[in-house]
Coordinates of C-alpha atoms in Angstrom, one line a residue:
M6 CA 0.0 0.0 0.0
M7 CA 2.9 2.3 0.7
Y8 CA 4.3 1.8 -2.8
L9 CA 0.8 2.2 -4.3
Y10 CA 0.2 5.5 -2.5
Q11 CA 3.6 6.8 -3.7
E12 CA 2.6 6.0 -7.3
L13 CA -0.9 7.5 -7.1
I14 CA 0.0 10.7 -5.3
G15 CA 0.3 13.8 -7.5
P16 CA -1.5 16.8 -8.7
G17 CA -5.1 16.0 -9.8
S18 CA -5.0 12.5 -8.5
G19 CA -8.0 13.1 -6.2
L20 CA -6.7 10.8 -3.5
G21 CA -7.9 13.1 -0.8
E22 CA -11.5 12.5 -1.8
R23 CA -11.3 8.8 -1.8
V24 CA -12.4 6.3 0.9
W25 CA -10.1 3.3 1.4
V26 CA -11.3 0.1 2.9
A27 CA -8.3 -1.5 4.7
S28 CA -8.1 -5.3 5.3
D29 CA -6.8 -6.6 8.6
S30 CA -3.3 -7.0 7.1
W31 CA -2.7 -3.2 7.1
S32 CA -5.7 -1.6 8.8
S33 CA -3.6 -1.0 11.9
S34 CA -0.3 -0.2 10.2
K35 CA 0.1 3.6 9.8
E36 CA 3.5 3.1 8.3
V37 CA 1.8 2.7 4.9
L38 CA 1.6 6.5 4.8
G39 CA 5.3 7.0 4.7
K40 CA 6.0 10.7 4.6
M41 CA 2.4 11.5 3.6
D42 CA -0.4 12.7 5.9
L43 CA -3.9 11.2 6.0
P44 CA -5.5 14.2 4.2
D45 CA -3.3 13.4 1.2
I46 CA -4.8 10.0 0.6
G47 CA -8.4 10.4 1.9
H48 CA -10.3 8.4 4.4
V49 CA -9.4 5.0 5.6
V50 CA -11.9 2.6 7.1
G51 CA -10.2 -0.6 8.3
F52 CA -11.2 -4.1 9.5
T53 CA -9.2 -5.1 12.5
F54 CA -9.2 -8.2 14.7
K55 CA -11.6 -8.0 17.7
R56 CA -10.4 -6.0 20.6
G57 CA -11.3 -6.8 24.2
D58 CA -11.7 -4.6 27.2
L59 CA -8.1 -3.4 28.2
A60 CA -9.2 -1.9 31.5
P61 CA -8.2 -5.1 33.5
F62 CA -4.8 -5.1 31.7
H63 CA -4.3 -1.4 32.6
H64 CA -5.3 -2.0 36.2
Y65 CA -2.8 -4.9 36.4
L66 CA 0.1 -2.9 35.1
M67 CA -0.6 0.1 37.3
N68 CA -0.7 -2.0 40.4
L69 CA 2.5 -4.0 39.9
S70 CA 4.7 -3.6 42.9
D71 CA 8.3 -2.6 42.4
S72 CA 9.5 -4.3 45.5
N73 CA 12.2 -6.9 45.4
D74 CA 9.7 -9.4 46.7
V75 CA 7.6 -9.1 43.6
I76 CA 10.6 -8.9 41.2
G77 CA 12.5 -11.8 42.6
N78 CA 14.2 -13.7 39.8
N79 CA 11.6 -12.6 37.2
S80 CA 13.8 -11.5 34.3
F81 CA 10.8 -9.9 32.5
L82 CA 9.9 -7.6 35.4
K83 CA 13.6 -6.6 35.9
E84 CA 13.7 -5.6 32.2
F85 CA 10.3 -3.9 32.5
Y86 CA 11.3 -1.7 35.4
S87 CA 14.7 -0.8 33.8
L88 CA 13.0 0.8 30.7
P89 CA 12.3 4.3 32.0
N90 CA 15.8 5.1 33.2
G91 CA 17.3 4.5 29.8
S92 CA 20.4 2.9 31.3
G93 CA 19.5 -0.6 30.4
D94 CA 20.9 -1.8 33.6
P95 CA 18.5 -4.2 35.2
R96 CA 19.9 -3.5 38.6
V97 CA 18.6 0.1 38.3
V98 CA 14.9 -0.1 39.0
S99 CA 12.5 2.7 38.2
S100 CA 8.9 3.3 39.3
S101 CA 6.3 0.7 38.1
T102 CA 3.9 3.5 37.1
G103 CA 6.3 5.1 34.6
A104 CA 7.1 1.7 33.1
A105 CA 3.4 0.8 32.8
K106 CA 2.7 4.1 30.9
I107 CA 5.6 3.4 28.5
L108 CA 4.3 -0.1 27.8
L109 CA 0.7 0.9 27.3
N110 CA 1.7 3.5 24.7
N111 CA 3.7 1.0 22.7
C112 CA 1.4 -2.1 22.7
H113 CA -1.5 -3.0 20.3
A114 CA -4.8 -3.5 22.0
D115 CA -5.9 -6.3 19.6
I116 CA -2.6 -8.2 20.3
V117 CA -3.2 -7.9 24.0
F118 CA -6.7 -9.4 23.7
S119 CA -5.5 -12.2 21.5
V120 CA -2.7 -13.1 24.0
E121 CA -5.2 -13.1 26.8
M122 CA -7.5 -15.4 24.8
A123 CA -4.7 -17.8 24.0
V124 CA -3.4 -18.0 27.6
S125 CA -6.9 -18.5 29.0
A126 CA -7.8 -21.2 26.5
I127 CA -4.6 -23.2 27.1
A128 CA -4.9 -22.7 30.9
H129 CA -8.4 -24.1 30.9
A130 CA -7.5 -27.0 28.6
V131 CA -4.5 -28.0 30.8
A132 CA -6.6 -27.6 33.9
D133 CA -9.2 -29.9 32.4
I134 CA -6.6 -32.5 31.6
C135 CA -4.9 -32.3 35.0
S136 CA -8.3 -32.6 36.8
K137 CA -8.5 -36.2 35.4
K138 CA -4.8 -37.3 35.8
D139 CA -1.5 -36.4 37.6
C140 CA 0.4 -33.7 35.6
K141 CA 3.3 -33.3 38.0
T142 CA 5.5 -35.8 36.2
A143 CA 7.4 -34.3 33.2
G144 CA 6.1 -35.6 29.9
T145 CA 2.7 -36.6 31.2
V146 CA 0.8 -34.0 29.1
Q147 CA 1.6 -34.3 25.4
P148 CA 0.9 -31.4 23.0
W149 CA -1.7 -33.4 21.0
K150 CA -3.6 -34.0 24.2
V151 CA -3.7 -30.3 24.8
L152 CA -4.9 -29.7 21.2
E153 CA -7.6 -32.3 21.7
A154 CA -8.7 -30.7 24.9
L155 CA -8.8 -27.3 23.3
R156 CA -11.3 -28.4 20.6
G157 CA -13.8 -29.4 23.2
S158 CA -13.1 -26.8 25.9
R159 CA -15.2 -23.9 27.0
F160 CA -13.6 -21.0 28.8
E161 CA -14.6 -17.5 30.1
L162 CA -12.8 -14.2 29.7
E163 CA -14.1 -10.9 31.0
G164 CA -17.5 -12.4 31.7
K165 CA -18.0 -13.9 28.3
S166 CA -18.0 -17.5 27.4
Y167 CA -16.0 -18.8 24.4
R168 CA -15.7 -22.1 22.6
F169 CA -13.8 -23.3 19.5
D170 CA -15.8 -24.5 16.5
P171 CA -15.2 -27.9 14.8
K172 CA -12.5 -26.3 12.6
G173 CA -10.6 -25.0 15.7
D174 CA -11.6 -21.3 15.2
I175 CA -13.3 -18.7 17.4
N176 CA -15.1 -16.5 14.9
L177 CA -15.3 -13.3 16.9
G178 CA -15.8 -10.9 14.0
Y179 CA -14.0 -7.6 13.3
D180 CA -13.8 -4.1 14.6
V181 CA -14.4 -1.4 12.0
T182 CA -12.0 1.5 12.7
L183 CA -11.7 4.9 11.3
W184 CA -8.3 6.6 10.8
R185 CA -8.1 10.1 12.1
S186 CA -5.4 12.7 11.9
V187 CA -5.2 15.0 14.9
R188 CA -2.4 17.6 14.6
G189 CA -0.4 15.4 12.3
V190 CA -0.7 12.3 14.6
I191 CA -2.6 9.4 13.1
N192 CA -5.0 7.7 15.5
I193 CA -6.3 4.3 14.3
S194 CA -7.9 3.2 17.5
D195 CA -11.3 4.8 17.0
I196 CA -13.8 1.9 16.7
I197 CA -16.9 3.0 14.8
A198 CA -18.7 -0.4 14.3
E199 CA -18.5 -4.1 14.9
Y200 CA -18.9 -6.6 12.1
H201 CA -20.6 -9.9 12.9
P202 CA -19.7 -12.6 10.3
I203 CA -22.3 -15.1 11.5
N204 CA -25.3 -13.0 10.4
N205 CA -23.3 -10.7 8.1
S206 CA -24.3 -7.5 10.0
F207 CA -22.9 -4.4 11.5
S208 CA -23.6 -2.8 14.9
Y209 CA -22.5 0.8 15.1
T210 CA -21.0 2.2 18.3
S211 CA -22.6 5.2 20.0
G212 CA -21.8 8.6 18.4
H213 CA -20.4 7.3 15.1
T214 CA -23.6 7.3 13.0
K215 CA -22.8 10.8 11.8
K216 CA -19.3 9.7 10.7
I217 CA -20.6 6.9 8.6
T218 CA -22.8 9.3 6.8
D219 CA -19.9 11.6 6.2
L220 CA -18.0 8.6 4.7
K221 CA -20.8 8.1 2.1
D222 CA -22.4 5.1 4.0
V223 CA -19.6 2.7 3.5
V224 CA -20.4 -0.9 4.4
S225 CA -19.0 -4.2 3.5
V226 CA -21.2 -4.8 0.5
C227 CA -23.3 -2.5 -1.7
S228 CA -26.2 -5.0 -2.1
A229 CA -28.4 -6.9 0.3
S230 CA -28.1 -10.7 0.5
C231 CA -30.2 -12.6 -1.9
E232 CA -32.7 -14.8 -0.2
P233 CA -33.3 -18.5 -1.1
G234 CA -35.3 -18.5 -4.3
M235 CA -33.1 -15.8 -5.8
F236 CA -29.7 -15.7 -7.4
K237 CA -27.0 -13.0 -7.7
K238 CA -26.7 -11.2 -11.1
T239 CA -23.6 -9.0 -11.4
A240 CA -23.5 -6.4 -14.1
E241 CA -20.6 -6.3 -16.5
G242 CA -17.7 -4.1 -15.2
Q243 CA -19.3 -4.0 -11.7
H244 CA -17.6 -5.2 -8.5
T245 CA -18.7 -8.7 -7.3
C246 CA -20.1 -7.3 -4.1
C247 CA -22.6 -5.2 -6.1
Y248 CA -25.3 -7.3 -7.7
E249 CA -29.0 -7.6 -8.3
C250 CA -31.2 -10.3 -6.8
I251 CA -33.2 -12.1 -9.5
N252 CA -36.0 -14.6 -8.9
C253 CA -35.4 -18.1 -10.1
T254 CA -37.6 -19.1 -13.1
E255 CA -40.1 -21.9 -13.0
N256 CA -38.6 -25.4 -12.3
H257 CA -35.5 -23.8 -10.9
F258 CA -34.6 -23.0 -7.3
T259 CA -31.9 -21.8 -4.8
N260 CA -31.8 -23.2 -1.3
N261 CA -29.1 -20.9 0.2
T262 CA -28.5 -17.2 0.4
D263 CA -26.3 -15.4 -2.2
M264 CA -26.2 -18.3 -4.7
D265 CA -24.6 -17.3 -8.0
Q266 CA -27.0 -19.4 -10.1
C267 CA -30.3 -21.4 -9.8
L268 CA -30.4 -25.1 -9.6
S269 CA -32.7 -27.1 -12.0
C270 CA -35.4 -29.4 -10.8
D271 CA -35.8 -32.9 -12.2
T272 CA -38.7 -32.0 -14.5
K273 CA -39.7 -35.6 -15.0
R274 CA -40.5 -35.9 -11.3
E275 CA -40.4 -32.4 -9.8
W276 CA -41.6 -28.8 -10.4
S277 CA -41.4 -25.4 -8.8
L278 CA -42.9 -21.9 -9.1
E279 CA -41.0 -18.8 -9.9
G280 CA -38.8 -17.7 -6.9
S281 CA -38.9 -21.1 -5.2
S282 CA -36.4 -22.3 -2.6
G283 CA -37.0 -26.0 -3.4
C284 CA -38.7 -28.4 -5.7
T285 CA -42.1 -30.1 -5.2
H286 CA -42.7 -33.7 -6.3
K287 CA -45.2 -34.0 -9.2
T288 CA -48.4 -35.8 -8.4
L289 CA -48.7 -39.2 -10.0
E290 CA -52.2 -39.6 -11.5
F291 CA -54.0 -42.7 -12.8
F292 CA -57.5 -44.2 -12.6
S293 CA -57.0 -45.5 -9.0
W294 CA -58.9 -48.0 -7.0
Q295 CA -59.8 -45.4 -4.5
D296 CA -61.5 -43.1 -7.0
G297 CA -65.2 -42.9 -6.4
F298 CA -66.1 -43.4 -10.1
A299 CA -63.8 -46.4 -10.3
V300 CA -65.5 -47.9 -7.3
V301 CA -69.0 -47.6 -9.0
L302 CA -67.8 -49.1 -12.2
L303 CA -66.0 -52.0 -10.4
A304 CA -69.2 -52.6 -8.4
L305 CA -71.2 -52.8 -11.7
A306 CA -68.6 -55.2 -13.2
A307 CA -68.8 -57.4 -10.1
L308 CA -72.6 -57.4 -10.2
G309 CA -72.5 -58.3 -13.9
I310 CA -70.3 -61.3 -13.1
I311 CA -72.6 -62.5 -10.3
L312 CA -75.7 -62.1 -12.6
V313 CA -74.0 -64.1 -15.4
L314 CA -73.2 -66.9 -13.0
L315 CA -76.7 -67.0 -11.6
V316 CA -78.2 -67.0 -15.1
G317 CA -75.8 -69.8 -16.2
A318 CA -76.8 -71.9 -13.2
L319 CA -80.5 -71.3 -13.9
F320 CA -80.1 -72.3 -17.5
L321 CA -78.2 -75.4 -16.6
H322 CA -80.8 -76.5 -14.2
H323 CA -83.6 -76.0 -16.8
H324 CA -81.6 -77.0 -19.9
Q325 CA -84.4 -79.4 -21.0
T326 CA -87.1 -76.8 -21.1
P327 CA -88.3 -75.2 -24.3
V328 CA -87.3 -71.7 -23.3
V329 CA -83.6 -72.7 -22.8
K330 CA -83.6 -74.7 -26.1
A331 CA -85.2 -71.8 -27.9
A332 CA -82.5 -69.5 -26.5
G333 CA -79.8 -71.6 -28.2
G334 CA -79.2 -74.4 -25.8
P335 CA -75.4 -74.8 -25.4
L336 CA -74.8 -71.6 -27.3
S337 CA -76.4 -69.7 -24.4
Q338 CA -73.7 -71.1 -22.1
L339 CA -71.0 -69.9 -24.5
I340 CA -72.5 -66.4 -24.6
L341 CA -72.6 -66.3 -20.8
L342 CA -68.9 -67.5 -20.6
S343 CA -67.9 -64.8 -23.0
L344 CA -69.7 -62.2 -20.9
V345 CA -67.7 -63.3 -17.8
G346 CA -64.5 -62.6 -19.7
S347 CA -65.8 -59.3 -20.9
F348 CA -66.7 -58.2 -17.4
V349 CA -63.4 -59.3 -16.1
S350 CA -61.6 -57.3 -18.8
A351 CA -63.2 -54.1 -17.4
V352 CA -61.4 -54.6 -14.1
F353 CA -58.0 -54.3 -15.8
F354 CA -58.8 -50.6 -16.7
V355 CA -58.4 -49.6 -13.0
G356 CA -55.2 -49.1 -11.1
H357 CA -51.6 -48.1 -11.9
P358 CA -51.1 -49.5 -15.4
S359 CA -48.4 -52.0 -16.1
S360 CA -47.2 -53.4 -19.4
L361 CA -49.0 -56.7 -18.8
Q362 CA -52.2 -55.0 -17.7
C363 CA -52.2 -52.9 -20.9
K364 CA -51.9 -55.9 -23.1
V365 CA -54.4 -58.1 -21.2
R366 CA -57.3 -55.7 -21.0
Q367 CA -57.8 -55.0 -24.7
V368 CA -57.1 -58.5 -25.9
L369 CA -59.3 -60.1 -23.3
F370 CA -62.2 -57.9 -24.2
G371 CA -61.7 -58.3 -27.9
L372 CA -61.7 -62.1 -27.8
S373 CA -64.5 -62.4 -25.2
F374 CA -66.9 -60.1 -27.0
T375 CA -66.0 -61.6 -30.4
L376 CA -67.1 -65.0 -29.0
C377 CA -70.3 -63.4 -27.7
V378 CA -71.2 -61.7 -31.0
S379 CA -70.3 -64.9 -32.9
C380 CA -72.8 -66.9 -31.0
I381 CA -75.4 -64.2 -31.6
L382 CA -74.5 -64.2 -35.3
V383 CA -75.3 -68.0 -35.5
K384 CA -78.7 -67.3 -34.0
S385 CA -79.2 -64.5 -36.5
L386 CA -78.2 -66.6 -39.5
K387 CA -80.9 -69.1 -38.5
I388 CA -83.4 -66.3 -38.9
L389 CA -82.0 -65.5 -42.3
L390 CA -82.5 -69.2 -43.4
A391 CA -86.1 -69.1 -42.3
F392 CA -86.8 -66.2 -44.7
Q393 CA -85.1 -67.9 -47.6
L394 CA -87.9 -69.0 -50.1
N395 CA -85.7 -70.2 -52.9
P396 CA -85.5 -74.0 -52.3
D397 CA -82.2 -74.5 -54.1
L398 CA -80.4 -71.7 -52.4
K399 CA -82.0 -72.7 -49.1
D400 CA -80.6 -76.2 -49.4
V401 CA -77.1 -74.8 -50.0
L402 CA -77.4 -72.5 -47.1
R403 CA -78.6 -75.2 -44.8
R404 CA -75.6 -77.4 -45.7
L405 CA -73.2 -74.5 -45.0
Y406 CA -74.9 -73.6 -41.7
Q407 CA -72.5 -75.2 -39.2
P408 CA -72.9 -73.2 -36.0
Y409 CA -69.8 -74.2 -34.1
A410 CA -67.6 -74.0 -37.2
I411 CA -68.8 -70.5 -37.9
I412 CA -68.1 -69.5 -34.2
C413 CA -64.6 -71.0 -34.4
L414 CA -63.9 -69.2 -37.7
C415 CA -65.0 -65.8 -36.3
V416 CA -63.0 -66.1 -33.1
A417 CA -60.0 -67.4 -35.0
L418 CA -59.9 -64.3 -37.2
Q419 CA -59.9 -62.1 -34.1
V420 CA -57.2 -64.2 -32.5
L421 CA -55.1 -63.6 -35.5
T422 CA -55.6 -59.9 -35.3
C423 CA -54.7 -59.8 -31.6
T424 CA -51.7 -62.0 -32.1
L425 CA -50.3 -59.7 -34.8
W426 CA -51.0 -56.7 -32.6
L427 CA -49.1 -58.2 -29.6
V428 CA -46.2 -59.4 -31.8
L429 CA -45.6 -56.3 -34.0
Q430 CA -46.6 -53.3 -31.8
S431 CA -48.2 -54.3 -28.5
P432 CA -49.7 -52.0 -25.9
W433 CA -47.4 -50.7 -23.2
D434 CA -47.4 -48.5 -20.1
K435 CA -46.1 -45.0 -20.3
A436 CA -45.8 -41.8 -18.2
T437 CA -46.9 -38.6 -19.7
V438 CA -45.3 -35.6 -18.0
F439 CA -47.3 -32.4 -17.4
A440 CA -46.4 -29.2 -15.6
T441 CA -47.3 -30.4 -12.1
T442 CA -48.5 -34.0 -12.6
V443 CA -47.3 -37.2 -14.2
L444 CA -50.1 -39.3 -15.9
A445 CA -49.5 -43.1 -15.8
E446 CA -51.5 -44.5 -18.8
C447 CA -51.5 -47.2 -21.4
D448 CA -50.3 -46.6 -25.0
E449 CA -52.3 -48.9 -27.3
G450 CA -49.2 -49.4 -29.4
S451 CA -50.8 -49.7 -32.8
Y452 CA -54.0 -47.8 -33.0
V453 CA -54.7 -49.4 -36.4
A454 CA -54.8 -52.8 -34.8
F455 CA -57.0 -51.4 -32.0
G456 CA -59.4 -50.1 -34.6
V457 CA -59.3 -53.3 -36.6
M458 CA -60.2 -55.3 -33.5
L459 CA -63.2 -53.0 -32.7
G460 CA -64.2 -52.7 -36.3
Y461 CA -64.3 -56.5 -36.7
I462 CA -66.7 -56.8 -33.8
A463 CA -68.8 -53.9 -35.2
V464 CA -69.1 -55.6 -38.7
M465 CA -70.4 -58.8 -37.1
A466 CA -72.8 -56.8 -35.0
L467 CA -74.1 -55.1 -38.2
V468 CA -74.7 -58.5 -39.8
C469 CA -76.5 -59.7 -36.7
F470 CA -78.6 -56.6 -36.7
A471 CA -79.5 -56.9 -40.4
C472 CA -80.5 -60.6 -40.1
A473 CA -82.4 -60.2 -36.9
F474 CA -84.3 -57.1 -38.2
K475 CA -86.0 -59.2 -40.9
G476 CA -87.4 -61.5 -38.2
R477 CA -88.8 -58.9 -35.9
K478 CA -92.4 -60.1 -36.4
L479 CA -91.9 -63.8 -35.5
P480 CA -94.0 -65.6 -32.9
Q481 CA -93.6 -64.1 -29.5
K482 CA -92.0 -67.2 -27.8
Y483 CA -89.6 -67.6 -30.7
N484 CA -88.8 -64.0 -31.2
D485 CA -85.1 -63.6 -30.3
A486 CA -84.9 -61.4 -33.4
R487 CA -86.2 -58.3 -31.6
F488 CA -83.9 -58.8 -28.7
I489 CA -80.9 -59.3 -31.0
T490 CA -81.8 -56.2 -32.9
F491 CA -82.1 -54.1 -29.8
S492 CA -78.9 -55.4 -28.2
M493 CA -76.8 -55.0 -31.3
L494 CA -78.2 -51.5 -31.8
L495 CA -77.3 -50.6 -28.3
Y496 CA -73.8 -51.9 -28.8
L497 CA -73.2 -50.1 -32.0
M498 CA -74.6 -46.8 -30.7
S499 CA -72.4 -47.0 -27.5
W500 CA -69.2 -47.6 -29.5
V501 CA -70.0 -45.0 -32.1
I502 CA -70.2 -42.5 -29.3
F503 CA -67.0 -43.9 -27.7
V504 CA -64.7 -43.5 -30.7
P505 CA -64.8 -39.6 -31.0
I506 CA -64.7 -39.3 -27.2
Y507 CA -61.6 -41.6 -27.0
V508 CA -59.8 -39.8 -29.8
T509 CA -60.4 -36.3 -28.4
T510 CA -60.0 -37.0 -24.6
S511 CA -57.0 -37.4 -22.5
G512 CA -56.4 -37.7 -18.8
K513 CA -56.8 -40.3 -16.0
Y514 CA -60.5 -40.8 -16.7
L515 CA -59.9 -42.0 -20.3
P516 CA -59.9 -45.7 -19.3
A517 CA -63.2 -45.1 -17.5
V518 CA -64.8 -44.1 -20.9
E519 CA -63.9 -47.4 -22.5
M520 CA -64.9 -49.2 -19.2
V521 CA -68.4 -47.6 -19.4
V522 CA -68.9 -48.7 -23.0
I523 CA -67.9 -52.3 -22.2
L524 CA -70.3 -52.4 -19.3
I525 CA -73.1 -51.0 -21.5
S526 CA -72.4 -53.6 -24.2
N527 CA -72.4 -56.5 -21.7
Y528 CA -75.5 -55.4 -19.8
G529 CA -77.2 -54.9 -23.2
V530 CA -76.6 -58.5 -24.2
L531 CA -77.4 -59.8 -20.7
S532 CA -80.7 -57.9 -20.4
C533 CA -82.0 -58.5 -24.0
H534 CA -81.0 -62.2 -24.4
F535 CA -81.3 -63.7 -20.9
F536 CA -83.4 -61.7 -18.5
P537 CA -86.7 -62.1 -20.4
K538 CA -86.2 -65.9 -20.5
C539 CA -85.2 -66.0 -16.8
Y540 CA -88.5 -64.2 -16.2
V541 CA -90.5 -66.9 -18.0
I542 CA -88.5 -69.7 -16.3
L543 CA -89.1 -68.3 -12.8
F544 CA -92.5 -66.6 -13.0
K545 CA -94.3 -67.9 -16.1
K546 CA -93.7 -71.6 -15.8
E547 CA -97.0 -72.4 -17.6
H548 CA -95.4 -70.8 -20.8
N549 CA -92.3 -73.0 -20.5
T550 CA -94.0 -76.1 -21.9
K551 CA -94.1 -77.8 -25.3
N552 CA -97.8 -77.4 -25.5
A553 CA -97.5 -73.6 -24.9
F554 CA -94.9 -73.3 -27.6
M555 CA -96.9 -75.4 -30.1
K556 CA -100.0 -73.3 -29.4
N557 CA -98.1 -70.1 -30.0
V558 CA -96.8 -71.3 -33.3
Y559 CA -100.2 -72.6 -34.4
E560 CA -101.9 -69.3 -33.6
Y561 CA -99.2 -67.4 -35.5
S562 CA -99.5 -69.6 -38.5
R563 CA -103.4 -69.4 -38.5
K564 CA -103.2 -65.6 -38.3
G565 CA -100.7 -65.6 -41.2
I566 CA -103.1 -67.7 -43.4
S567 CA -106.1 -65.5 -42.5
D568 CA -104.2 -62.4 -43.3
S569 CA -103.2 -63.8 -46.7
S570 CA -106.6 -65.3 -47.7
A571 CA -107.0 -62.8 -50.5
V572 CA -103.7 -63.9 -51.9
S573 CA -104.6 -67.5 -51.5
E574 CA -107.8 -67.0 -53.5
T575 CA -106.0 -65.5 -56.5
S576 CA -103.0 -67.9 -56.3
V577 CA -105.1 -71.1 -56.3
S578 CA -105.7 -72.1 -59.9
Q579 CA -108.9 -74.0 -60.7
T580 CA -108.2 -76.4 -63.5
E581 CA -110.9 -79.0 -64.4
G582 CA -112.3 -78.9 -60.8
K583 CA -109.0 -79.3 -59.1
C584 CA -107.0 -76.7 -57.1
T585 CA -103.2 -76.8 -56.5
S586 CA -102.1 -75.5 -53.1
H587 CA -99.0 -73.6 -52.5
P588 CA -96.7 -74.0 -49.4
Y589 CA -96.9 -71.5 -46.7
S590 CA -93.6 -70.4 -45.1
I591 CA -93.5 -69.4 -41.4
S592 CA -90.8 -66.8 -40.5
S593 CA -89.2 -68.2 -37.4
P594 CA -85.6 -69.0 -36.3
S595 CA -86.9 -72.2 -34.8
F596 CA -88.2 -73.9 -37.9
F597 CA -87.7 -74.3 -41.7
M598 CA -90.3 -75.1 -44.3
S599 CA -89.9 -77.0 -47.6
P600 CA -93.1 -78.9 -48.3
P601 CA -93.9 -80.3 -51.7
P602 CA -97.2 -79.4 -53.4
I603 CA -100.0 -81.8 -52.7
E604 CA -102.9 -82.4 -55.0
P605 CA -106.2 -82.3 -53.2
T606 CA -109.2 -84.5 -54.0
A607 CA -112.0 -83.1 -56.1
S608 CA -114.4 -82.9 -53.1
Q609 CA -112.1 -80.5 -51.3
N610 CA -112.1 -76.8 -52.1
C611 CA -108.4 -76.2 -51.4
W612 CA -105.6 -77.8 -49.3
S613 CA -103.0 -75.8 -47.4
I614 CA -100.0 -77.7 -46.1
I615 CA -97.5 -76.3 -43.7
Q616 CA -94.5 -78.3 -42.6
Y617 CA -91.8 -77.0 -40.1
I618 CA -89.3 -78.2 -37.6
D619 CA -89.9 -77.0 -34.1
T620 CA -86.7 -76.5 -32.1
A621 CA -88.4 -76.3 -28.7
T622 CA -90.2 -79.6 -29.2
Q623 CA -87.7 -81.3 -31.5
C624 CA -90.6 -82.3 -33.7
T625 CA -91.6 -82.0 -37.4
V626 CA -95.1 -80.6 -37.6
V627 CA -97.2 -81.2 -40.7
D628 CA -100.4 -79.1 -40.8
H629 CA -102.9 -79.5 -43.5
G630 CA -106.3 -77.9 -43.6
V631 CA -109.3 -77.3 -45.9
F632 CA -110.6 -73.9 -46.8
V633 CA -114.4 -74.0 -46.5
T634 CA -116.2 -70.8 -47.2
G635 CA -113.3 -68.7 -46.0
Q636 CA -112.8 -70.9 -42.9
L637 CA -109.8 -73.1 -42.4
T638 CA -110.3 -76.5 -40.8
R639 CA -106.8 -77.8 -39.7
P640 CA -106.1 -81.2 -38.3
Y641 CA -102.4 -81.7 -37.6
R642 CA -100.0 -84.5 -36.8
L643 CA -96.5 -84.7 -35.3
R644 CA -93.5 -86.8 -36.2
R645 CA -90.1 -87.0 -34.5
K646 CA -87.2 -85.6 -36.5
S647 CA -83.7 -84.6 -35.4
L648 CA -82.4 -81.1 -36.4

């Protein structure tokens, strides 16, 4: 600093207007001025080591006795008392007061305090050691033991308690001093403030507030500390102690004061607002088991499984009754089995999705409902055959009508579709990251395969609907056509609504949408195909007999003939007193008609012959009657014939 001042001094340098902040290395060394005076360089504010109260030290020096009893063989005191006489002869002793004044004027107060601290600390450490062992023997107390005792010792000095930190330091802080020049004499002992490094603050001594203002409010830094959630931004060319506190942006944080930069959150799992002092874990969202909507849907799925099992047990117990046979017999059990699988597949749409769960839920539903619709398709094709009036084409269709082969073929095509889907691009679980949440969901893999699977079922449902719609006016007890029509219409409508919702919707409730459609489809089939028959079995037992079924068919056929009497009159050709009757066809999925024309006798007006196979009674019924004045007299006979 002395060399620096010598280089800077000169006309127009402006040193006298400057304020110098002196570090502890030269803040108490006025030799840096050399031959200059304080006004030549300006103001000096220095940081010095902490000073204690020197009053006890002064009191001790002033009260030293200059008697020989006190001096004894103490070489230090002999030298001390010989200083004032200037002779240097230790035998010439002066007054203790004069010697004390000379010593006080030539000692540094901060050094005195440091020596007092050191002596007190070592004295307490040695006392602590010697309180536990005998220290009179030389070599008993080793230096490393004293150091170990110092680290954990606590001692008092001038009424204050002190203790070393884990690093072996006592962080007392600094005294802020102001250099003053009084009649050419530099005084650097004027303490104007105390700096506390623990909380980075200053406490000003009484009477010096005015001086700080005169010194242009000089403090250790020109900017306040940046709190957690902020970082320091220093302008170009500006000193590092002068900075601006800027809030951290979103997904960034600082957790300490005066950090130079913000730390980044793990955006896959965490997030934070602007000016945050930490990161918050993102909420994991999925259609959970605890969700109220999920509980309702799971309850409906469980209820559906229970109802299917009860209906299956009821049908097995009454498998020989006409109602069960008219419902398809063994095919009804296949439909119920497929509904169980479809209801179970709905359960896999709830909970934290896994890769296996994503694969199972779509494939299980696709195969289960394909089996269900295939069985309904077989029943619908039987209706189509009943409406076929061309004998040749009808014979061909009857030979091709193999129910279980058709079911196996339909299911096999769906199995092929699902297999290719799983092998080439199968569904998998994924996590979609949003601002504050993470959505756990299933990726269907190939949406083309997903669409083909659903489209295949929809095509079969359309075929069932078309076939069943033609037979909607069949006899009441045989009329599955109306139920098939309604159930397939309900299925198609629900999935037509589902597709646009599924494509345009996202979020944790997307699986619930498909789950709702599956439940609607299942309950539609269960309600239309089985509940009416369960009602007849349980509460209308008189209708669940062969005679009741035969009577129903007979009334339907007689009504059909009565309604078509006008057609019969024009279609019967009278040739030479004879009339040729034409066969009547009854539209029912439970019977087929192919009677040959029969020539009536001359005494009869006209014969009408109806032959059909009754599924419920497993009989071939041949009805023949005579039209007499618009009335039909109809005897009938039955013969056994397997389907």
